[in-house]
Coordinates of C-alpha atoms in Angstrom, one line a residue:
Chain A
X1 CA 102.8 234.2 314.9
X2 CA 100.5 231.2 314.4
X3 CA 98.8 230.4 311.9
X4 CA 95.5 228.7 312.4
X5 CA 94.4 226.1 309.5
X6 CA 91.3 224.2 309.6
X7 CA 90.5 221.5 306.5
X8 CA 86.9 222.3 305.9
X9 CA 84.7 219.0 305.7
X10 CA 84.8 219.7 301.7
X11 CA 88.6 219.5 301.5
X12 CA 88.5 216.3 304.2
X13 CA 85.9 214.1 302.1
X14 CA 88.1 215.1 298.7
X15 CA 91.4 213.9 300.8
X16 CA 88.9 210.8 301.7
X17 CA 87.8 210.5 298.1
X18 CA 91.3 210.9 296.4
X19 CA 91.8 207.5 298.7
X20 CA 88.9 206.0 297.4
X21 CA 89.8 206.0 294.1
X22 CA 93.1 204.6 294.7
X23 CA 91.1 202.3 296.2
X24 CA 89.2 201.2 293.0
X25 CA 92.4 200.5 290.9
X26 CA 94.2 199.2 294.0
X27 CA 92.4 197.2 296.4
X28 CA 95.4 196.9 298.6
X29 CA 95.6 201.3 299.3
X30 CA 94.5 200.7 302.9
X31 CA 97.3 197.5 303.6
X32 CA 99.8 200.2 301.9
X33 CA 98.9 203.1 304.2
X34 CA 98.6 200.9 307.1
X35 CA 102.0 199.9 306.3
X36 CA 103.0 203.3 306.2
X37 CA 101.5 204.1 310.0
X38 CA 104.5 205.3 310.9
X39 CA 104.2 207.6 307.9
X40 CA 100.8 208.3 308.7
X41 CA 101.7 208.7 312.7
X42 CA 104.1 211.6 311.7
X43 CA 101.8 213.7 308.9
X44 CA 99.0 213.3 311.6
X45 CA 100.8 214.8 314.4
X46 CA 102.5 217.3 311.5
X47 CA 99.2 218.1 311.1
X48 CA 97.9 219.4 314.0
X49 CA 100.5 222.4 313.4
X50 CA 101.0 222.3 309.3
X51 CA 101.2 225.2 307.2
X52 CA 98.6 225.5 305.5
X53 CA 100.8 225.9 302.1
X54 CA 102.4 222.8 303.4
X55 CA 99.8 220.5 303.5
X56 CA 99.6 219.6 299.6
X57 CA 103.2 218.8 300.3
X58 CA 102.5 216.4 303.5
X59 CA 100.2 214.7 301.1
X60 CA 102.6 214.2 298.6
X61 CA 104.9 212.8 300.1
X62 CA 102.5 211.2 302.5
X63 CA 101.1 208.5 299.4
X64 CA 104.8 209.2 297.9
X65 CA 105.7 207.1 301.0
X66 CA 103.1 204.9 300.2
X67 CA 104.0 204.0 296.7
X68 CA 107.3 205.0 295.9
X69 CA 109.3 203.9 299.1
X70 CA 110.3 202.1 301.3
X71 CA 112.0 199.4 299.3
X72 CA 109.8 195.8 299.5
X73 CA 110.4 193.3 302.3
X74 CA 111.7 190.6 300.4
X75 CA 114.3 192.9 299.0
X76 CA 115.1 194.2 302.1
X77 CA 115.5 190.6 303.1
X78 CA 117.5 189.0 300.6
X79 CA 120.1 192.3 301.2
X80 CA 120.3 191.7 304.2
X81 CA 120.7 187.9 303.9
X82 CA 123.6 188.7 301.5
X83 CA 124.9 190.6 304.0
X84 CA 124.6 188.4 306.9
X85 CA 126.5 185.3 304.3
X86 CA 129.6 187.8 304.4
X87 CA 129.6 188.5 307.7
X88 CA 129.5 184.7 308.5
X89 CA 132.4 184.2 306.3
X90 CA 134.1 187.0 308.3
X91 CA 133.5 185.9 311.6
X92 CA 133.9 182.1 311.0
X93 CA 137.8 184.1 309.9
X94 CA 138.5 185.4 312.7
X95 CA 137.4 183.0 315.0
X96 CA 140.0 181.0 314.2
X97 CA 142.7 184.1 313.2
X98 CA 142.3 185.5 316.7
X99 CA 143.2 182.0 318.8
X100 CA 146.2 181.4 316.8
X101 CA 148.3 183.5 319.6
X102 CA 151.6 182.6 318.8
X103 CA 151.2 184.6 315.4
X104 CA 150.9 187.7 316.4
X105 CA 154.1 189.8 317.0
X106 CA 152.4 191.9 320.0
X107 CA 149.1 192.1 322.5
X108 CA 148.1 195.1 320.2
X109 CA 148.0 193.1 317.1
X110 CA 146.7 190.0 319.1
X111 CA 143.8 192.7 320.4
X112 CA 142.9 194.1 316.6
X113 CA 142.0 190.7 315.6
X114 CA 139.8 190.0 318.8
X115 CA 138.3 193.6 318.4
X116 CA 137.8 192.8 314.7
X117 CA 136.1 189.8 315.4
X118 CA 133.5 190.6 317.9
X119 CA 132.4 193.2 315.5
X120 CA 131.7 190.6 313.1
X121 CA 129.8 188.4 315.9
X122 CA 127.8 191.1 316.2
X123 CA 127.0 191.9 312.6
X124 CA 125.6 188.3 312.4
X125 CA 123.5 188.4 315.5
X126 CA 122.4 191.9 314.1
X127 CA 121.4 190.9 310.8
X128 CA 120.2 187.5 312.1
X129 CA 117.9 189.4 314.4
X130 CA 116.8 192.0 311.9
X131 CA 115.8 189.6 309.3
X132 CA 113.9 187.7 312.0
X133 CA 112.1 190.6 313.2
X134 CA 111.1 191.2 309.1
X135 CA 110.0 187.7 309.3
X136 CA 112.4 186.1 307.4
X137 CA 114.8 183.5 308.3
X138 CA 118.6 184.2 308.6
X139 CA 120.9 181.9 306.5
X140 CA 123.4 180.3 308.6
X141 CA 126.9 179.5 308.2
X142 CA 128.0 177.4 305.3
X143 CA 127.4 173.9 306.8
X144 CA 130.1 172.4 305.2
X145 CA 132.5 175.4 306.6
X146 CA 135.3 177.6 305.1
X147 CA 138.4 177.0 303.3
X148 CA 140.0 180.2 304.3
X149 CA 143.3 179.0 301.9
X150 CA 141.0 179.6 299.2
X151 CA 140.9 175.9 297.9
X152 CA 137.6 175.4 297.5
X153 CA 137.6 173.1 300.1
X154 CA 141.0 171.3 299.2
X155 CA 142.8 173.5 302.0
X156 CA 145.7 173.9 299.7
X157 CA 144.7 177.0 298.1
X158 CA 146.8 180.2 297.3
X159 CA 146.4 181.2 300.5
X160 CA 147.6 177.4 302.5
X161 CA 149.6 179.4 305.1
X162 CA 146.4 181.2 306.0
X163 CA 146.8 180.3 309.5
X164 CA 150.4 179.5 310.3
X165 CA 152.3 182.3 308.4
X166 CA 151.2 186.3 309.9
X167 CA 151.6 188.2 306.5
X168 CA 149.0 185.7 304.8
X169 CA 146.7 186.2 307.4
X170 CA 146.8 189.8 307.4
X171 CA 146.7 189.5 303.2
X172 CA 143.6 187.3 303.4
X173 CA 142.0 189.6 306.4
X174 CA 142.6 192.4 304.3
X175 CA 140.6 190.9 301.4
X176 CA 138.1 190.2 303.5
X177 CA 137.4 194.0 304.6
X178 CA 138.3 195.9 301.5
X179 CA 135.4 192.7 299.9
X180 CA 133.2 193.7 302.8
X181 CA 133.1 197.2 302.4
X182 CA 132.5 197.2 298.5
X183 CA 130.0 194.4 298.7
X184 CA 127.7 196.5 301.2
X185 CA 128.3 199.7 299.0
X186 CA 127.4 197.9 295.8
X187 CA 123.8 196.9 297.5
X188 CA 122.9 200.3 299.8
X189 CA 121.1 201.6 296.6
X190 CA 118.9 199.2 296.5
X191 CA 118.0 199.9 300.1
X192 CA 116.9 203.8 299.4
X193 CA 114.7 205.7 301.7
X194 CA 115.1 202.2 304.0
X195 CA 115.0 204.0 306.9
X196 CA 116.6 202.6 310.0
X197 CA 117.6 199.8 308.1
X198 CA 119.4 201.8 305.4
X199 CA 121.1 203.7 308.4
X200 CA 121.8 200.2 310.4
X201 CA 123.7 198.9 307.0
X202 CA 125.8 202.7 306.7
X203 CA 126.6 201.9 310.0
X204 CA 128.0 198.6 309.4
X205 CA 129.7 199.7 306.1
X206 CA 131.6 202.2 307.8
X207 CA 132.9 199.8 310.6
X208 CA 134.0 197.5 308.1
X209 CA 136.0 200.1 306.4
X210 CA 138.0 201.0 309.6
X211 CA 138.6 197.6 309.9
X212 CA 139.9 197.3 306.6
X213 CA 142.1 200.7 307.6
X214 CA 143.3 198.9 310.2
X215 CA 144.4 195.5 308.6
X216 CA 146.2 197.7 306.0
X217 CA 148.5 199.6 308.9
X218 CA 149.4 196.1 310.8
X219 CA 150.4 195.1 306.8
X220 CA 152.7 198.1 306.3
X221 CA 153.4 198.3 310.2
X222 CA 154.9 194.8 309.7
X223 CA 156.9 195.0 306.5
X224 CA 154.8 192.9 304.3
X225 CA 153.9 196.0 301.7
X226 CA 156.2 198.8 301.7
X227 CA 153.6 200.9 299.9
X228 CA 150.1 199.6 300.8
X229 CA 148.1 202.4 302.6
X230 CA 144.5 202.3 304.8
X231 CA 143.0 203.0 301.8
X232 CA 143.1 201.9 298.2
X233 CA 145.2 202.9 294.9
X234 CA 143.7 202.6 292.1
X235 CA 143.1 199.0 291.9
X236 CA 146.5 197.5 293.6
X237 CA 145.7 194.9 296.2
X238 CA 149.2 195.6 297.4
X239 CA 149.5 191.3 298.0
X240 CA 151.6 189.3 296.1
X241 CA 149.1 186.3 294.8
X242 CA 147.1 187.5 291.7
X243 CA 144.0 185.6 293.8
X244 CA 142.4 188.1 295.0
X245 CA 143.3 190.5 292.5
X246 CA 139.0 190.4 291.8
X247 CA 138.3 192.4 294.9
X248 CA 139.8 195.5 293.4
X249 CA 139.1 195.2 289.8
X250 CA 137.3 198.4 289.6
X251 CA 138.7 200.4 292.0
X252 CA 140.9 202.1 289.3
X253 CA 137.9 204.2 288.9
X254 CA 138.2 208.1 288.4
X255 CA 134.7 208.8 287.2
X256 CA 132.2 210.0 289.5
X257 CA 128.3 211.1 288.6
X258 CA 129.7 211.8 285.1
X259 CA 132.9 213.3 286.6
X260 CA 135.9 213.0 286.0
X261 CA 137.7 214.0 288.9
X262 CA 141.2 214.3 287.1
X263 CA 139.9 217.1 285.6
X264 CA 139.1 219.1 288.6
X265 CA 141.8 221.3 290.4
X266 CA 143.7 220.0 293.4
X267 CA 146.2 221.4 295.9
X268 CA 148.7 222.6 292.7
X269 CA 147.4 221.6 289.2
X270 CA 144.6 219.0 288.9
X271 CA 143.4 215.9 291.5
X272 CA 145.8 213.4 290.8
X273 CA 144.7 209.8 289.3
X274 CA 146.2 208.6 292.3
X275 CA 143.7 210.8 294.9
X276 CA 141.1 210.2 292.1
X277 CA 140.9 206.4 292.6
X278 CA 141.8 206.5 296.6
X279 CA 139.0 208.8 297.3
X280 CA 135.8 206.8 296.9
X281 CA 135.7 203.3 297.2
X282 CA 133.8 201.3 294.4
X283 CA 131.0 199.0 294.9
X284 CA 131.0 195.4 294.0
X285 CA 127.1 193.9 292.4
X286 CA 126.7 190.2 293.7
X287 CA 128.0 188.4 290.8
X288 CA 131.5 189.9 291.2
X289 CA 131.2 188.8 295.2
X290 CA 130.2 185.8 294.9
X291 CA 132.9 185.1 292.0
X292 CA 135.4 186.5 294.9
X293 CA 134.5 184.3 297.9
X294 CA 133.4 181.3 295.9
X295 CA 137.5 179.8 296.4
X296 CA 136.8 180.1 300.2
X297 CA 133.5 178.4 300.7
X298 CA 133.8 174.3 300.9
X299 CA 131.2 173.3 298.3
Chain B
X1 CA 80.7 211.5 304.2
X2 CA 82.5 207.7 304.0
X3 CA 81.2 205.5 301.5
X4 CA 79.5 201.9 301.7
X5 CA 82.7 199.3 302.1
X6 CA 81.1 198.5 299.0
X7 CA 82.9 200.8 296.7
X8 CA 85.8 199.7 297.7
X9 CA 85.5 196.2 297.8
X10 CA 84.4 195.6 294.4
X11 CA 87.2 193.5 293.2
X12 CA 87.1 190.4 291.0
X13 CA 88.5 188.0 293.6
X14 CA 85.0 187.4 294.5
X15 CA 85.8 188.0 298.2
X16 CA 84.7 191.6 299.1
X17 CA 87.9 191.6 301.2
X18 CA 86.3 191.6 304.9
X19 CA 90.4 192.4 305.6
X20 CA 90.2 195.7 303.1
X21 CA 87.4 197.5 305.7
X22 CA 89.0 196.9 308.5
X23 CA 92.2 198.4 307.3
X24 CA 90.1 201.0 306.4
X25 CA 88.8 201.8 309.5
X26 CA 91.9 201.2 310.7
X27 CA 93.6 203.6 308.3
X28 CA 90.8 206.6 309.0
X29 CA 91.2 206.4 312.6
X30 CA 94.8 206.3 312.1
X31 CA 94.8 209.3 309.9
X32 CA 92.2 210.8 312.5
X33 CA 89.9 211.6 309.2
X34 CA 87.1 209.3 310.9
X35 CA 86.0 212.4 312.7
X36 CA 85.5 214.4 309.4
X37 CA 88.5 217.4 310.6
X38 CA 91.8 217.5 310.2
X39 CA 92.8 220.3 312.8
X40 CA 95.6 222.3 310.9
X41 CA 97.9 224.6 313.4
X42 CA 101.0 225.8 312.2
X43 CA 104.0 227.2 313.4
X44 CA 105.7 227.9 310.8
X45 CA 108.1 230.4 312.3
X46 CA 108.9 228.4 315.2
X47 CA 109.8 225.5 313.2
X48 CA 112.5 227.6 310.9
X49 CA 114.3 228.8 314.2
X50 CA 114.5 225.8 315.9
X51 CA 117.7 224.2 314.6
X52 CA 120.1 227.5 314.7
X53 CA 120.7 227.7 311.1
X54 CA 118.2 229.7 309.8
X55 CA 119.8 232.7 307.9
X56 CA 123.0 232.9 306.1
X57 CA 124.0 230.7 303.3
X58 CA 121.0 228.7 301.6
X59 CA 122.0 224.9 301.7
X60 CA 118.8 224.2 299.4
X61 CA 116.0 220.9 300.0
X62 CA 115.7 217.7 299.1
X63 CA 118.9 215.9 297.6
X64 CA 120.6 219.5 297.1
X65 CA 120.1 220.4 300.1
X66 CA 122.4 217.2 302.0
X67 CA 125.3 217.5 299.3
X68 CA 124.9 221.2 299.8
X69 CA 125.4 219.7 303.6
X70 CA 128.3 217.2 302.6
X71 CA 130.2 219.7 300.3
X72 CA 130.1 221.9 303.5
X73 CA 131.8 219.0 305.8
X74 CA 134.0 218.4 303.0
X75 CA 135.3 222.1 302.7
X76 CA 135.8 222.2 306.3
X77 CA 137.9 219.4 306.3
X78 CA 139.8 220.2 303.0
X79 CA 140.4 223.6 304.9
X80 CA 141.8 221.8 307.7
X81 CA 144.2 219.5 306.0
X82 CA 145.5 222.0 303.4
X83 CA 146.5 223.9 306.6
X84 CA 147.9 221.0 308.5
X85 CA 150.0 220.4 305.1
X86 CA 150.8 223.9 305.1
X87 CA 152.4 223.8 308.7
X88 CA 153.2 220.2 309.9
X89 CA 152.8 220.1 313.3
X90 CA 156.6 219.2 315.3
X91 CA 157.8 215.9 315.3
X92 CA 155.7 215.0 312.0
X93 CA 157.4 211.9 310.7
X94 CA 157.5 210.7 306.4
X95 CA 155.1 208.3 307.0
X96 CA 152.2 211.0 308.3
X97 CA 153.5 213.3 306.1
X98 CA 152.6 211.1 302.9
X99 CA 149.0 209.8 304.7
X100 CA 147.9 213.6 305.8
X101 CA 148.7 214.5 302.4
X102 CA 146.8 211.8 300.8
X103 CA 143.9 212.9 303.1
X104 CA 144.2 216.6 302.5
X105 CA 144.4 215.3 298.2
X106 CA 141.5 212.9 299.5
X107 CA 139.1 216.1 300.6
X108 CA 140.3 218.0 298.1
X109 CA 138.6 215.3 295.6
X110 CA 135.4 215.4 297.7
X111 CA 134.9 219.0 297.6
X112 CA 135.7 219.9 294.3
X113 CA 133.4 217.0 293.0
X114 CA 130.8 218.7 295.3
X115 CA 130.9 221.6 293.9
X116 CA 131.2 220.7 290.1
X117 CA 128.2 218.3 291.0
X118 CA 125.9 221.0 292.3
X119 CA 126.9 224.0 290.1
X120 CA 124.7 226.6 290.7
X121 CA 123.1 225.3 293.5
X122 CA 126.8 224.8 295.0
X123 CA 127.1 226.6 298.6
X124 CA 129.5 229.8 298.4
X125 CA 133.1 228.9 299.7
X126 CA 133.1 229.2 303.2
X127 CA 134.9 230.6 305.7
X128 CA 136.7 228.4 308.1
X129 CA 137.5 229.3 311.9
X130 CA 140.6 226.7 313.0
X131 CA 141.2 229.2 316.0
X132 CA 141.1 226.4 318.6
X133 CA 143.5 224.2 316.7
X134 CA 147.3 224.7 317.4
X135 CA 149.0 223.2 314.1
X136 CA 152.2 222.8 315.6
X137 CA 151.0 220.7 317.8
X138 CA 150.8 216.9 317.0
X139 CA 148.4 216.0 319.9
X140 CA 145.9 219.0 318.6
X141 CA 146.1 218.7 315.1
X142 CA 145.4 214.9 315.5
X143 CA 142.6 215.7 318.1
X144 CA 140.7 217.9 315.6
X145 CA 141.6 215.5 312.6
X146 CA 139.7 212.9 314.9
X147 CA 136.7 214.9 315.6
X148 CA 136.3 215.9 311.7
X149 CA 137.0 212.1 310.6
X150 CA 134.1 210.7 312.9
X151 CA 132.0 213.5 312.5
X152 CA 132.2 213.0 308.8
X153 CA 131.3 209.4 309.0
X154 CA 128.5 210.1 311.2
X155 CA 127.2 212.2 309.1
X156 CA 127.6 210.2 306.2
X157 CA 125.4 207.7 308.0
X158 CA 122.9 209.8 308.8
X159 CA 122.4 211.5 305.8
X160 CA 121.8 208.1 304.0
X161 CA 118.1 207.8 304.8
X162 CA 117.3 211.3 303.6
X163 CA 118.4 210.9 300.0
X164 CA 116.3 209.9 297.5
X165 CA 118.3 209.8 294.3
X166 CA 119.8 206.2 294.5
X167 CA 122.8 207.2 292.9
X168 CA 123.6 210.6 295.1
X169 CA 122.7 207.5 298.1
X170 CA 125.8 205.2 296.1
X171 CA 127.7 208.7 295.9
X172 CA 128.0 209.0 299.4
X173 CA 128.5 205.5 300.0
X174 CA 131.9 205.9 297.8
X175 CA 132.9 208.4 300.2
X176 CA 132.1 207.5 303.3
X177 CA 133.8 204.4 303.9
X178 CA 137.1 206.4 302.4
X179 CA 136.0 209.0 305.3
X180 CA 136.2 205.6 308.1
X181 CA 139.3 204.5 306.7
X182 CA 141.1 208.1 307.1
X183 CA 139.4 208.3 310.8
X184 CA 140.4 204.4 311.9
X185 CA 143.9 205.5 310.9
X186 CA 144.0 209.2 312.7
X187 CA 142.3 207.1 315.9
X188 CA 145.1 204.9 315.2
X189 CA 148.1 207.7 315.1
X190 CA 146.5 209.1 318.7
X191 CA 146.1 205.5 320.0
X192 CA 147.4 202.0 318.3
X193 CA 144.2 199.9 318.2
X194 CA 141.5 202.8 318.6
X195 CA 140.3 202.2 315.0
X196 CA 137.2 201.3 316.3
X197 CA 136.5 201.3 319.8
X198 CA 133.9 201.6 321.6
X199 CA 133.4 205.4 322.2
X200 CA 132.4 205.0 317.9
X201 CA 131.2 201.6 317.6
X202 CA 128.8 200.2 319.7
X203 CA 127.5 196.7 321.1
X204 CA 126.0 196.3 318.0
X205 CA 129.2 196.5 316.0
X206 CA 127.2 199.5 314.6
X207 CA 129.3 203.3 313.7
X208 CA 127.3 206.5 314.6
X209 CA 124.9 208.6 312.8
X210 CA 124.2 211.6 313.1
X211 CA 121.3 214.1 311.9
X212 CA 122.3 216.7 309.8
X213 CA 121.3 219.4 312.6
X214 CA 123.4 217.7 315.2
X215 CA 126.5 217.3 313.0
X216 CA 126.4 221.3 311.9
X217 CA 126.2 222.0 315.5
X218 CA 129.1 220.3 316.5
X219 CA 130.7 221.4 313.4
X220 CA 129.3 225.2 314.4
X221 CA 132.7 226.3 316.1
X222 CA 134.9 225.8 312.8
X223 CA 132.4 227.6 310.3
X224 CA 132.7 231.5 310.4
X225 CA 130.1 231.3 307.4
X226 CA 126.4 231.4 308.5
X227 CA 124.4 228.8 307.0
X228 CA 120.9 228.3 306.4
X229 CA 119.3 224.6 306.9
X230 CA 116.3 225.7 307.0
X231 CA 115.1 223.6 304.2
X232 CA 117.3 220.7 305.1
X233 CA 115.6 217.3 305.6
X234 CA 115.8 215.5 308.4
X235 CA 114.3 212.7 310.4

């Protein structure tokens, strides 16, 4: 059954004047709806065939859209320019990880890192070209490079052997990941009904974290942590040095939307603290990454 | 029926913003208002049929309605485990014992936050169908672990863009990059080094997403219960 719905020329011209006096209080109404053709592009085709109950609702959200969401270019831009730092850090990693051969104890190990690493080559061109395409400018690498021992810039860091000993590679590659993946998560609210670009960033998150999976199998695979697993317990970084005990401050977490999910039953008596905290991952805000990666960049 | 630019343009700036009509215009031609009708068709019973999941269990709108739609992934794959714990499949060694369990503890977790989370709105428990899966089997349990764990993700993704509650969006952010760690290490027990190839990741170094219509399809097969998405949002 179709239903046939007409607006009458009444209802159009109150549509038309509800728009006007938007327009009174903010001159800009027409930039935002403009903005918002795509918005626009979908209620109009919507409404050759809307309900006629539904079209209050279309308009709704229609100036919701308008308003509310998306989130502002210039937050969308400096997210994803945070993003795109952390993803130069990673790269400019492996890059060097990956051609140090003689490391690796197999092909498949040898092939992780090379795998890993043209994932992160192509997280910078993709945030390079999506902040380009918002009409921002991508930052670059740190000009002065990386100091992947975690020096500072003095290459003698915690981490000196970064490059000629396997299990600190792994240990700083794991960092890096389990960093990665927390760091997107602590910014993805900020990047609400973002659209494609909210769904672009999920989809980097996620690769990050089987990354991060992976990293933590070669570590256990190769008998530098008997216990560390692809994901993380409560906030254990399962590496020896205290360095980079900052990227998992937090994770200990067992508190969920006013949860607590120790209380909740599991497979025989309650969810463990352990499941608890391995479960979800925890977010990291800015200040805590930049605290985090600060050792590696050469001031 | 359109006003003088006038009305519009009376701002203080002293500059009756010449750029303010023409989005106008712009924006009434756009909106196809210029004309003075909006044609209104519907079909509203077409629309509700469309996707298959029309009658059965009411998933709810809005936010309710997708962690309506992730508490249903994370029962399915709750089921799943608990039953892979239940019967480990021949040749199971310590190592996948401990992991699959963690996983099964993992969805466990997921569900039962779900449904604390959306009380009354909660989804009934539903009824799994695991028919096609032969738990003693290493290669099938692993098979199906695979398709749940990148399903999951996928949908994870997708889902993203159609919440509006930033802190249900930071929610499933928590658990989907647990989801991608559990499916880079099942790729891994199938095939050292599949973490993340390329039949999940593409050129882009980009997962999948999925809309929520696609992913119940797919998960279709395993869910005896019927479900109705009829309200679901989508994109």
């Amino acid at each position: 059954m179709r239903a046939i719905y007409h607006l009458t020329k009444t209802e159009t011209m109150n549509i038309i004047a509800i728009i006007e006096e938007l327009g009174k209080t903010d001159p800009e109404v027409y930039e935002r709806l403009d903005e918002r053709r795509n918005a626009f592009k979908r209620f109009t085709r919507v409404g050759g065939k809307i309900a006629a109950t539904a079209l209050p609702f279309a308009l709704g959200g229609f100036f919701k859209k308008a308003y509310a969401a998306p989130p502002a270019t210039n937050k969308v831009l400096e997210v994803l320019n945070y993003a795109l730092s952390l993803e130069h850090l990673e790269y400019q990693f492996y890059l060097v990880a990956a051609s140090k051969t003689t490391l690796f104890p197999s092909t498949a190990a040898a092939g992780a890192f090379a795998t890993i690493r043209d994932h992160e080559k192509a997280h910078v061109d993709f945030l390079s070209q999506a902040i380009r395409s918002l009409g921002g400018t991508p930052v670059t690498a740190n000009a002065k490079g990386y100091d992947f021992t975690g020096g500072q810039g003095s290459n003698s860091g915690p981490f000196a052997t970064v490059f000629t000993n396997y299990a600190t590679m792994l240990a700083v590659a794991q960092t890096f990941e389990d960093t990665g993946v927390r760091a997107y998560k602590g910014r993805a609210k900020e990047l609400v009904e973002g659209g494609d670009l909210l769904t672009a960033a999920l989809n980097i998150h996620s690769v990050e974290a089987r990354h991060a999976s992976h990293i933590r199998q070669m570590r256990r695979a190769a008998g530098h942590s008997a216990d560390v697993k692809p994901w993380i317990t409560g906030n254990s970084s399962n590496i020896a040095s205290t360095a980079v005990q900052n990227s998992y401050n937090g994770e200990d977490n067992v508190t969920q939307g006013g949860v607590n999910i120790t209380t909740l039953p599991g497979a025989s008596g309650n969810i463990s603290v352990t499941a608890a905290t391995e479960a979800f991952d925890e977010g990291l805000t800015p200040a805590q990454v930049t605290n985090i990666v600060t050792p590696f960049i050469i001031p | 029926m359109i006003k003088p630019e006038s009305t519009v343009d009376s701002t203080e700036q002293g500059e009756p913003s010449q750029a303010s009509s023409v989005s106008r215009r712009k924006f009434l031609r756009y909106a196809g208002l210029s004309g003075g009708l909006v044609a209104a068709a519907a079909a509203c019973s077409k629309s509700k049929n469309d996707n298959g999941f029309n009658s059965g269990a009411y998933m709810g709108s809005g936010d309710i309605g997708i962690l309506n739609y992730a508490y249903a992934l994370e029962q399915l794959e709750a089921a799943f485990y608990t039953q892979v714990a239940l019967t480990p499949y021949s040749g199971i060694t310590a190592l996948e014992t401990a992991l699959l369990t963690d996983i099964r503890d993992h969805e466990i977790a997921h569900r039962e936050f779900f449904k604390k989370a959306l009380g009354n709105s909660a989804l009934p428990s539903l009824e799994v169908n695991f028919s096609s899966v032969t738990f003693g089997s290493r290669d099938s349990v692993l098979a199906t672990a695979k398709t749940f764990e990148d399903l999951g993700v996928s949908a994870y993704n997708g889902a993203g863009r159609l919440i509006v509650n930033s802190d249900y969006l930071e929610l499933a952010g928590k658990i989907v990059s647990v989801e991608a760690r559990h499916a880079a290490y099942i790729r891994d027990l199938i095939s050292n080094g599949s973490f993340a190839d390329s039949s999940v990741v593409d050129a882009s170094g980009l997962d999948k997403s999925r809309k929520p219509i696609e992913v119940l399809t797919m998960a279709k097969p395993f869910i005896k219960t019927a479900l109705n998405a009829s309200d679901l949002p989508s994109y």
